[in-house]
XYZ file of C-alpha atoms in Angstrom:
665
model
C -45.797 11.389 8.074
C -47.541 12.186 4.774
C -45.699 10.868 1.794
C -44.174 13.585 -0.303
C -43.834 13.807 -4.048
C -41.855 11.056 -5.796
C -38.195 11.123 -4.850
C -35.534 11.397 -7.527
C -33.220 8.381 -7.281
C -30.087 10.529 -7.343
C -27.708 11.751 -4.660
C -29.054 15.302 -4.854
C -32.688 14.142 -4.932
C -32.082 11.893 -1.940
C -30.449 14.664 0.121
C -33.163 17.170 -0.814
C -35.918 14.751 0.243
C -34.208 14.081 3.601
C -33.909 17.804 4.310
C -37.590 18.349 3.477
C -38.782 15.404 5.594
C -36.661 16.418 8.593
C -37.403 20.132 8.312
C -33.699 21.015 8.225
C -31.361 22.748 5.835
C -29.604 20.542 3.280
C -26.232 21.547 4.768
C -27.391 20.369 8.219
C -28.762 17.114 6.846
C -25.540 16.509 4.924
C -23.442 17.137 8.044
C -25.456 14.616 10.103
C -25.260 11.991 7.360
C -21.490 12.431 7.069
C -21.123 12.187 10.852
C -22.749 8.746 10.829
C -20.992 7.697 7.610
C -24.211 7.289 5.616
C -23.290 7.349 1.923
C -25.764 7.427 -0.989
C -25.626 4.458 -3.358
C -28.094 5.012 -6.207
C -26.232 2.520 -8.396
C -24.557 -0.621 -7.066
C -20.996 -1.382 -8.193
C -20.391 -3.809 -11.049
C -20.488 -7.481 -10.126
C -17.106 -9.194 -9.967
C -16.501 -12.914 -10.300
C -14.887 -15.435 -7.971
C -14.023 -18.961 -9.078
C -11.584 -21.675 -8.108
C -8.908 -22.853 -10.563
C -7.017 -25.585 -8.682
C -6.361 -27.173 -5.307
C -3.414 -29.227 -4.105
C -3.273 -31.009 -0.751
C -0.303 -32.978 0.560
C 0.590 -34.588 3.859
C 0.511 -37.909 5.656
C -2.577 -39.739 6.928
C -2.239 -41.292 10.394
C -4.392 -43.383 12.732
C -6.776 -44.205 9.915
C -7.626 -47.270 7.858
C -5.265 -46.058 5.117
C -2.174 -44.477 6.697
C 0.620 -43.005 4.627
C 1.624 -39.980 2.543
C -0.659 -38.340 -0.014
C -0.277 -35.593 -2.615
C -3.401 -34.787 -4.638
C -4.060 -32.020 -7.177
C -7.387 -31.118 -8.753
C -6.778 -28.625 -11.545
C -8.407 -27.075 -14.613
C -11.444 -25.854 -12.699
C -13.518 -23.153 -14.342
C -17.091 -22.167 -15.112
C -19.794 -24.837 -15.061
C -20.800 -27.724 -12.807
C -18.089 -29.734 -11.007
C -18.353 -32.659 -8.594
C -16.180 -34.111 -5.836
C -17.451 -37.666 -5.421
C -16.644 -40.997 -3.780
C -18.112 -44.468 -3.892
C -18.237 -44.550 -0.089
C -18.945 -42.037 2.639
C -16.181 -40.449 4.712
C -13.660 -40.531 1.856
C -12.640 -36.874 2.021
C -15.029 -35.145 -0.397
C -16.398 -32.800 2.273
C -12.849 -32.044 3.396
C -11.959 -30.821 -0.104
C -14.965 -28.486 -0.132
C -14.252 -27.307 3.407
C -10.652 -26.525 2.451
C -11.832 -24.482 -0.526
C -14.197 -22.600 1.746
C -11.498 -22.128 4.387
C -9.172 -20.616 1.781
C -11.594 -17.928 0.649
C -12.476 -17.252 4.299
C -8.828 -17.206 5.346
C -9.880 -19.279 8.344
C -9.000 -22.957 8.788
C -9.871 -23.381 12.467
C -13.306 -24.956 12.665
C -13.599 -25.244 8.872
C -11.609 -28.456 8.534
C -12.004 -31.626 10.597
C -9.412 -31.882 13.363
C -7.952 -35.195 12.153
C -7.741 -34.013 8.528
C -6.092 -30.793 9.631
C -3.406 -32.733 11.508
C -2.647 -34.822 8.398
C -2.086 -31.810 6.179
C 1.313 -30.397 5.302
C 0.532 -28.351 2.185
C -2.621 -26.590 1.027
C -2.187 -24.746 -2.261
C -5.262 -23.198 -3.901
C -5.503 -20.895 -6.915
C -8.591 -18.856 -7.683
C -9.606 -16.018 -9.964
C -11.031 -12.731 -8.706
C -12.580 -10.932 -11.664
C -10.225 -12.681 -14.063
C -7.036 -12.059 -12.051
C -5.373 -15.213 -10.717
C -4.734 -15.342 -6.961
C -3.114 -17.982 -4.802
C -3.242 -18.994 -1.151
C -0.495 -21.305 0.120
C -0.359 -22.793 3.590
C 2.457 -24.972 4.886
C 2.771 -26.604 8.290
C 4.230 -29.624 10.001
C 2.206 -32.821 9.819
C 0.534 -33.218 13.192
C 0.511 -29.489 13.990
C -2.905 -28.434 15.249
C -2.519 -24.649 15.654
C -3.194 -22.689 12.409
C -1.243 -19.757 13.840
C 1.924 -21.870 13.628
C 1.405 -22.528 9.934
C 3.086 -20.317 7.335
C 0.718 -18.702 4.879
C 1.167 -16.672 1.737
C -1.423 -14.858 -0.361
C -0.339 -13.642 -3.787
C -1.643 -12.585 -7.177
C -0.298 -13.130 -10.657
C 1.734 -10.406 -12.294
C 1.748 -9.546 -15.976
C 4.970 -11.508 -16.459
C 3.543 -14.684 -14.900
C 5.301 -14.236 -11.556
C 3.485 -14.253 -8.185
C 3.146 -10.876 -6.459
C 3.014 -11.380 -2.641
C 0.113 -9.708 -0.851
C 0.611 -11.374 2.532
C 3.340 -13.422 4.195
C 2.628 -14.466 7.754
C 0.861 -16.863 10.071
C -2.051 -19.068 9.072
C -4.249 -17.798 11.912
C -5.672 -14.341 12.517
C -3.174 -12.675 10.203
C -4.330 -14.754 7.227
C -7.987 -14.300 8.175
C -7.706 -10.514 8.408
C -5.760 -10.202 5.156
C -8.118 -12.501 3.238
C -11.195 -10.614 4.447
C -9.671 -7.295 3.389
C -8.650 -8.726 0.018
C -12.054 -10.200 -0.776
C -14.040 -7.140 0.330
C -11.755 -4.796 -1.627
C -11.413 -6.863 -4.809
C -15.102 -7.819 -4.972
C -16.076 -4.221 -3.952
C -18.450 -5.259 -1.159
C -19.427 -2.806 1.556
C -20.035 -3.954 5.162
C -23.602 -4.851 6.076
C -24.572 -2.658 9.018
C -26.976 -3.984 11.616
C -28.250 -3.216 15.087
C -29.887 -5.221 17.843
C -30.603 -4.693 21.503
C -27.979 -7.177 22.682
C -24.925 -6.135 20.674
C -25.852 -2.613 19.581
C -24.548 -1.349 16.229
C -22.118 -3.543 14.344
C -20.927 -4.342 10.851
C -20.961 -7.725 9.111
C -18.216 -8.316 6.577
C -16.749 -11.070 4.436
C -17.359 -14.007 6.853
C -21.088 -13.379 6.625
C -21.145 -12.633 2.882
C -19.083 -15.713 2.025
C -21.416 -17.944 4.056
C -24.034 -17.496 1.343
C -21.676 -19.108 -1.187
C -21.378 -22.388 0.764
C -24.451 -24.608 1.188
C -24.386 -27.721 3.294
C -26.791 -29.923 5.169
C -24.659 -29.245 8.239
C -25.142 -25.461 8.170
C -28.077 -23.607 9.687
C -30.804 -24.595 7.263
C -33.312 -22.268 8.909
C -31.488 -19.301 7.393
C -32.935 -18.777 3.929
C -29.719 -17.123 2.723
C -26.362 -17.594 4.450
C -26.104 -19.171 7.892
C -27.264 -16.310 10.190
C -30.909 -15.581 10.999
C -30.567 -12.501 13.260
C -30.557 -8.813 12.268
C -32.593 -9.545 9.104
C -29.354 -10.873 7.583
C -30.917 -13.287 5.036
C -32.770 -10.389 3.438
C -29.726 -8.119 3.625
C -27.640 -10.746 1.811
C -30.324 -11.233 -0.793
C -30.505 -7.477 -1.313
C -26.749 -7.351 -1.669
C -26.484 -10.153 -4.222
C -29.365 -9.038 -6.424
C -27.671 -5.647 -6.646
C -30.522 -3.634 -5.180
C -29.705 0.106 -5.225
C -29.667 1.986 -1.914
C -29.326 -1.189 0.182
C -26.084 -0.235 1.943
C -27.397 3.295 2.440
C -30.575 2.010 4.066
C -28.797 -0.411 6.403
C -26.360 2.293 7.543
C -29.176 4.830 8.124
C -31.339 2.326 10.007
C -28.437 1.237 12.209
C -27.524 4.845 13.068
C -31.160 5.685 13.798
C -31.532 2.759 16.208
C -28.279 3.663 17.931
C -29.431 7.226 18.571
C -32.887 6.117 19.701
C -31.437 3.529 22.057
C -28.946 5.938 23.584
C -31.654 8.571 24.163
C -33.942 6.032 25.783
C -31.226 4.823 28.123
C -30.031 8.311 29.059
C -29.948 8.779 32.902
C -29.512 11.906 35.019
C -25.928 12.739 34.175
C -25.276 15.859 36.214
C -22.922 14.034 38.577
C -21.278 11.942 35.887
C -20.590 14.626 33.290
C -16.838 14.867 33.986
C -16.435 11.119 33.896
C -18.312 10.917 30.626
C -16.150 13.676 29.161
C -13.035 11.730 30.089
C -14.454 8.551 28.544
C -15.369 10.470 25.401
C -11.818 11.769 25.166
C -10.497 8.200 25.346
C -12.998 6.942 22.776
C -12.197 9.816 20.402
C -8.488 9.044 20.661
C -9.135 5.382 19.803
C -11.433 6.476 16.994
C -8.768 8.713 15.508
C -6.248 5.864 15.575
C -8.738 3.484 14.006
C -9.590 5.960 11.232
C -5.911 6.344 10.447
C -5.708 2.573 10.096
C -8.691 2.659 7.727
C -6.886 5.257 5.649
C -4.054 2.765 5.347
C -6.523 0.089 4.301
C -8.089 2.427 1.760
C -4.602 3.220 0.566
C -3.989 -0.510 0.157
C -7.104 -0.737 -1.978
C -5.796 2.118 -4.098
C -2.455 0.367 -4.351
C -4.111 -2.857 -5.467
C -5.900 -0.904 -8.194
C -2.602 0.728 -9.152
C -0.950 -2.702 -9.240
C -3.650 -3.966 -11.583
C -3.151 -0.955 -13.831
C 0.612 -1.436 -13.804
C 0.161 -5.039 -14.872
C -1.640 -3.851 -17.979
C 0.861 -1.055 -18.555
C 3.813 -3.421 -18.272
C 2.399 -5.619 -21.007
C 2.404 -2.585 -23.309
C 5.777 -1.372 -22.029
C 7.349 -4.779 -22.682
C 5.953 -4.767 -26.203
C 7.319 -1.243 -26.770
C 10.702 -2.187 -25.278
C 10.915 -5.307 -27.436
C 9.883 -3.486 -30.610
C 12.242 -0.536 -30.021
C 15.117 -2.895 -29.213
C 14.369 -4.850 -32.394
C 14.223 -1.597 -34.369
C 17.588 -0.565 -32.936
C 19.143 -3.908 -33.881
C 17.796 -3.609 -37.421
C 19.098 -0.038 -37.681
C 22.461 -1.117 -36.285
C 22.787 -3.986 -38.779
C 21.813 -1.647 -41.599
C 24.429 0.878 -40.462
C 27.128 -1.775 -40.426
C 26.222 -2.968 -43.919
C 26.221 0.562 -45.350
C 29.522 1.312 -43.599
C 31.049 -1.803 -45.155
C 29.741 -0.840 -48.607
C 31.069 2.707 -48.196
C 34.533 1.447 -47.244
C 34.617 -0.959 -50.229
C 33.527 1.828 -52.603
C 36.166 4.179 -51.205
C 38.819 1.498 -51.665
C 37.614 0.928 -55.248
C 38.105 4.595 -56.082
C 41.637 4.450 -54.699
C 42.348 1.292 -56.693
C 41.109 2.833 -59.949
C 43.136 5.967 -59.416
C 46.242 3.874 -58.708
C 45.697 1.805 -61.846
C 45.221 4.900 -63.924
C 48.513 6.371 -62.707
C 50.391 3.114 -63.339
C 49.024 2.723 -66.891
C 49.939 6.264 -67.816
C 53.489 5.768 -66.618
C 53.997 2.525 -68.528
C 52.647 3.959 -71.761
C 55.138 6.812 -71.647
C 58.149 4.529 -71.313
C 60.741 4.199 -74.218
C 62.609 0.991 -73.384
C 66.024 0.443 -74.965
C 66.578 -3.060 -73.707
C 64.692 -6.227 -72.952
C 63.239 -6.261 -69.428
C 64.205 -9.994 -69.178
C 67.770 -10.188 -70.540
C 68.663 -6.525 -70.848
C 69.644 -6.944 -74.547
C 69.396 -3.655 -76.411
C 66.615 -3.129 -78.897
C 68.818 -1.845 -81.722
C 66.225 -2.485 -84.400
C 63.571 -0.715 -82.481
C 65.676 2.209 -81.607
C 67.043 2.443 -85.120
C 63.687 2.026 -86.809
C 62.525 5.071 -88.644
C 59.664 6.843 -86.955
C 60.294 5.227 -83.614
C 60.104 8.440 -81.701
C 58.527 7.046 -78.520
C 55.721 9.645 -78.647
C 53.214 7.254 -77.203
C 51.236 6.453 -80.347
C 53.056 3.154 -80.971
C 54.347 0.630 -78.507
C 58.132 0.537 -78.796
C 58.156 -3.136 -77.826
C 55.391 -4.777 -79.906
C 55.078 -2.070 -82.614
C 51.250 -2.069 -82.093
C 49.279 1.151 -82.011
C 48.394 2.278 -78.513
C 44.537 2.692 -78.132
C 43.496 6.301 -77.881
C 41.013 7.608 -75.264
C 42.125 5.173 -72.578
C 42.581 7.921 -70.046
C 39.071 9.248 -70.647
C 37.629 5.749 -70.152
C 39.473 5.293 -66.885
C 38.395 8.724 -65.710
C 34.736 7.809 -66.339
C 35.130 4.664 -64.201
C 36.735 6.655 -61.459
C 33.945 9.259 -61.515
C 31.258 6.574 -61.318
C 33.043 5.060 -58.357
C 33.274 8.481 -56.691
C 29.536 9.053 -57.269
C 28.827 5.732 -55.542
C 31.032 6.795 -52.596
C 29.144 10.086 -52.302
C 25.780 8.288 -52.365
C 26.907 5.769 -49.760
C 28.308 8.578 -47.606
C 24.867 10.216 -47.552
C 23.235 6.885 -46.789
C 25.759 6.309 -44.005
C 24.957 9.639 -42.358
C 21.204 8.865 -42.525
C 21.770 5.348 -41.151
C 23.794 6.775 -38.253
C 20.925 9.154 -37.442
C 18.358 6.340 -37.583
C 20.519 4.100 -35.435
C 21.013 6.849 -32.870
C 17.272 7.617 -32.758
C 16.422 3.908 -32.465
C 18.926 3.494 -29.642
C 17.436 6.460 -27.799
C 13.909 5.042 -28.169
C 15.065 1.621 -26.966
C 16.817 3.147 -23.946
C 13.778 5.297 -23.079
C 11.476 2.259 -23.330
C 13.810 0.245 -21.113
C 13.859 3.077 -18.560
C 10.045 3.284 -18.472
C 9.813 -0.493 -18.083
C 12.329 -0.394 -15.231
C 10.377 2.400 -13.514
C 7.196 0.320 -13.745
C 8.994 -2.769 -12.383
C 10.425 -0.733 -9.489
C 6.958 0.647 -8.685
C 5.496 -2.864 -8.788
C 8.206 -4.047 -6.385
C 7.465 -1.148 -4.027
C 3.734 -1.902 -4.139
C 4.421 -5.561 -3.436
C 6.363 -4.641 -0.307
C 3.584 -2.318 0.857
C 0.817 -4.828 0.200
C 2.690 -7.617 1.963
C 2.590 -5.637 5.203
C -0.150 -6.644 7.604
C -2.881 -4.066 8.275
C -5.551 -4.813 10.889
C -9.225 -4.828 9.960
C -10.752 -1.942 11.896
C -14.111 -1.358 10.201
C -16.043 -3.102 12.964
C -14.044 -1.266 15.619
C -14.834 2.106 14.016
C -18.563 1.377 13.903
C -18.532 0.408 17.553
C -16.423 3.402 18.613
C -18.612 5.824 16.651
C -21.673 4.388 18.350
C -19.990 4.776 21.757
C -18.933 8.349 20.986
C -22.440 9.288 19.792
C -23.968 7.808 22.904
C -21.492 9.614 25.182
C -22.120 12.933 23.434
C -25.857 12.513 23.879
C -25.439 11.665 27.559
C -23.107 14.598 28.106
C -25.583 16.908 26.468
C -28.103 16.145 29.183
C -25.499 16.203 31.911
C -24.430 19.700 30.901
C -28.039 20.731 30.458
C -27.047 22.275 27.156
C -29.949 23.495 25.089
C -27.868 23.612 21.927
C -26.720 20.062 22.492
C -30.284 18.860 22.869
C -31.224 20.711 19.720
C -28.369 19.077 17.844
C -29.426 15.665 19.091
C -33.029 16.267 18.072
C -31.924 17.445 14.624
C -29.765 14.353 14.179
C -32.676 12.139 15.227
C -34.986 13.807 12.706
C -32.424 13.595 9.891
C -31.700 9.912 10.553
C -35.407 9.049 10.674
C -35.959 10.917 7.426
C -32.910 9.243 5.844
C -34.263 5.802 6.781
C -37.746 6.583 5.429
C -36.558 8.231 2.204
C -34.026 5.511 1.404
C -36.576 2.777 2.124
C -39.034 4.399 -0.285
C -36.377 4.508 -2.997
C -35.593 0.856 -2.429
C -38.870 -0.869 -1.568
C -40.765 -0.623 -4.873
C -37.931 -2.163 -6.872
C -37.321 -4.687 -4.105
C -40.929 -5.887 -4.174
C -40.772 -6.382 -7.923
C -37.489 -8.317 -7.728
C -38.615 -10.457 -4.779
C -41.758 -11.416 -6.705
C -39.585 -12.498 -9.648
C -37.252 -14.481 -7.371
C -40.220 -16.111 -5.604
C -41.550 -17.397 -8.917
C -38.098 -18.712 -9.937
C -37.629 -20.429 -6.537
C -40.981 -22.184 -6.846
C -40.236 -23.511 -10.348
C -36.781 -24.737 -9.303
C -38.086 -26.316 -6.091
C -40.668 -28.280 -8.057
C -37.856 -29.618 -10.269
C -35.859 -30.456 -7.122
C -38.523 -32.824 -5.799
C -41.278 -30.589 -4.346
C -44.035 -31.162 -6.943
C -46.827 -30.111 -4.584
C -45.460 -26.578 -4.196
C -47.920 -24.246 -5.945
C -46.910 -20.852 -4.594
C -43.935 -19.204 -2.865
C -43.759 -15.638 -1.658
C -40.751 -13.696 -0.365
C -41.886 -10.690 1.649
C -39.972 -7.457 2.277
C -38.788 -8.894 5.579
C -36.940 -11.715 3.826
C -39.358 -14.394 5.013
C -40.531 -17.084 2.616
C -44.105 -18.369 2.668
C -44.647 -21.729 0.945
C -47.956 -23.137 -0.242
C -47.936 -26.865 -1.019
C -50.715 -29.427 -0.882
C -53.163 -26.618 -0.215
C -51.460 -25.705 3.094
C -49.385 -22.584 3.787
C -46.203 -22.864 5.851
C -43.204 -20.669 6.614
C -39.782 -21.767 5.368
C -38.405 -22.312 8.890
C -41.102 -24.900 9.639
C -40.387 -27.099 6.614
C -38.422 -30.365 6.808
C -34.615 -30.350 6.594
C -34.707 -31.822 3.090
C -37.223 -29.244 1.872
C -35.261 -26.370 3.379
C -32.026 -27.507 1.703
C -33.730 -27.785 -1.685
C -35.206 -24.305 -1.312
C -31.878 -22.826 -0.139
C -30.219 -24.123 -3.317
C -33.117 -22.816 -5.386
C -32.941 -19.369 -3.727
C -29.197 -19.101 -4.352
C -29.624 -20.032 -8.037
C -32.627 -17.774 -8.440
C -30.793 -14.803 -6.917
C -27.923 -15.242 -9.386
C -30.255 -15.845 -12.329
C -32.579 -12.907 -11.665
C -29.723 -10.547 -10.860
C -27.917 -11.422 -14.100
C -31.154 -11.002 -16.082
C -31.665 -7.515 -14.637
C -28.065 -6.556 -15.274
C -27.106 -5.304 -11.820
C -26.510 -8.349 -9.623
C -23.528 -8.528 -7.238
C -23.264 -12.297 -6.756
C -19.684 -13.425 -7.594
C -21.005 -16.506 -9.373
C -19.527 -19.131 -7.011
C -21.588 -21.795 -5.259
C -20.317 -24.779 -3.254
C -22.923 -27.394 -2.288
C -21.977 -30.223 0.076
C -24.014 -33.440 0.170
C -27.268 -32.169 -1.371
C -28.508 -35.753 -1.692
C -28.136 -36.579 1.992
C -31.441 -35.041 3.009
C -34.287 -37.254 1.857
C -33.588 -36.744 -1.850
C -34.287 -39.785 -4.036
C -32.202 -40.522 -7.117
C -34.818 -39.296 -9.558
C -35.236 -35.959 -7.764
C -31.496 -35.641 -7.257
C -30.817 -36.116 -10.957
C -33.491 -33.540 -11.764
C -31.886 -31.182 -9.264
C -28.423 -31.655 -10.757
C -29.774 -31.228 -14.257
C -31.510 -27.989 -13.260
C -28.382 -26.742 -11.534
C -26.250 -27.548 -14.604
C -28.788 -25.889 -16.913
C -28.948 -22.794 -14.724
C -25.151 -22.572 -14.629
C -25.004 -22.869 -18.417
C -27.768 -20.353 -19.063
C -26.524 -17.791 -16.566
C -22.943 -18.088 -17.843
C -19.694 -17.616 -15.956
C -21.031 -19.410 -12.863
C -19.029 -22.084 -11.040
C -20.914 -24.678 -8.989
C -19.023 -27.367 -7.083
C -20.970 -30.260 -5.534
C -19.801 -32.881 -3.059
C -21.714 -36.164 -3.237
C -21.508 -39.910 -3.180
C -21.064 -41.426 -6.627
C -24.269 -42.373 -8.401
C -25.394 -42.672 -12.032
C -27.364 -39.444 -11.766
C -24.109 -37.509 -11.183
C -22.312 -39.177 -14.072
C -25.285 -38.408 -16.322
C -25.023 -34.675 -15.682
C -21.411 -33.828 -14.729
C -18.778 -34.302 -17.497
C -16.003 -36.732 -16.596
C -13.353 -33.996 -16.898
C -15.279 -32.037 -14.249
C -15.175 -34.840 -11.652
C -12.798 -35.661 -8.820
C -13.744 -39.264 -8.100
C -12.474 -41.565 -5.333
C -13.417 -45.052 -6.493
C -13.949 -48.114 -4.323
C -12.188 -47.795 -0.971
C -9.927 -44.976 -2.181
C -9.841 -41.572 -0.532
C -10.251 -38.323 -2.452
C -6.817 -37.512 -1.037
């Protein structure tokens, strides 16, 4: 097909180009795309981080050269380069890394050595997802081999420092399902859709994505990225982590296209089987409806997790408001009490002054005729000329009585009354302020209680187990599409054939259009990653490497010593070096371009075990540490035997070191 004009990298431009390429109306093209759940993704979601914070393991070792109980904690993990190391082999360093990996996978069976698993009683790991602290706890009896009989809990930190339960259940499939849902939702990863002739259409989720975060000499080194080589997965993972736009759209369109093509090619003469196919389709549709309802519940859980995050932030503010309003009320209440006390004292003072004034007036008007002590008559006083008792002269002491005393007392009383009036006004205002402050404090407390109640309700909802049905839906949709196509022939329906043809054209066009939108940017990014991988590989002990090229199929061509070889044909040691280099390069390039999706976590087990000499190993560690520092926010954990090259690069506070014959735990 002749290439059309440049396609606008927008949802509308994408849909318009698909309609033009397929020769259909935009409404028809949109309907087909919705039917096969093909969603446009012109801009990848923001990258979110994942990093370990601590791990505790406890139990009792048995049938070993060092039997007995153990309880080991490795804490204060963060960004940067960390190392689990031992002076001897088989001291438990790989077990620590495998336990970390098992926790973020939610799957312990097959991830931890059988003997180590039997020894364990407690596994307690904390980790941050985009800055929010999470925790996975697993408890079992020492000697118990079945993970399903272990008790597991997954929780996240609340704003008040408490742990909010997200899952309480068994340590087997229940934990695995819940962890996968949690990681995919919190890190905002979409399933990677794929199709092959053996399994048909299917979706890869967290188990596959997480495999790219764990590098080991024991994993499938032939996979350039992750540990799966089929379905073009290494390239799909690389596309995902570098944040390439339209990747998920392309994989979904390509998968749907292959499904339709395969079902049409395999379509037999269905005239005699039409009724049977219709019955099967009815059954599949019923299962599909049930599965979609389950997905709605999962989506609702994602919404609830977002709401819980928002509530955490809100509760911080609500607590501050509640505390400040309560403090304001207490201040207002204290002020009211003080003013009330002052008012009462002032009122009593007025009463006292008025009483004193009345008593003084009465005494001054008295004309005593006898001594108050002995009752002897004052003859001289009474007989004295001018002793009229008119109040101008004291009849006892003969002194003049001061004039204006009553006016002076009246002034004091008035001043006291003015103070009472002022305090009365202040008291009324204080009562109003206290009442308003109390109302604000009560309202703030009510809002805080509502938020706490909602958090509690969300915790209960999120703790409930919901099955992972994404893969089931993809498979059922593929079955339903195939049955509809087969029934169309069996019924010899012209309209059905037309619909099938239209769907085929739309899906082909969607694959072509999306690939065009993606491939130019992809080629540019892959060229940049190829150059970074070559430079890192040379530092890691491949000095003869002069050129590396990642093609659009995710295959790596290596030129060293003048010869060209594919990645899969290199030695084990060379492949491991390149795998580490590719992982670092993907993170580095993605961060430089500002749209990578890698969570910034990398666990590398025994990188020195594959033909790596000390000098090259130290150079590798130094490059890894430098890359981690330059990229920023990246956590790299390495398991290795102790050697000076490790101590030269990894800070002592970043090491978990089993010395001599000791075990890591």
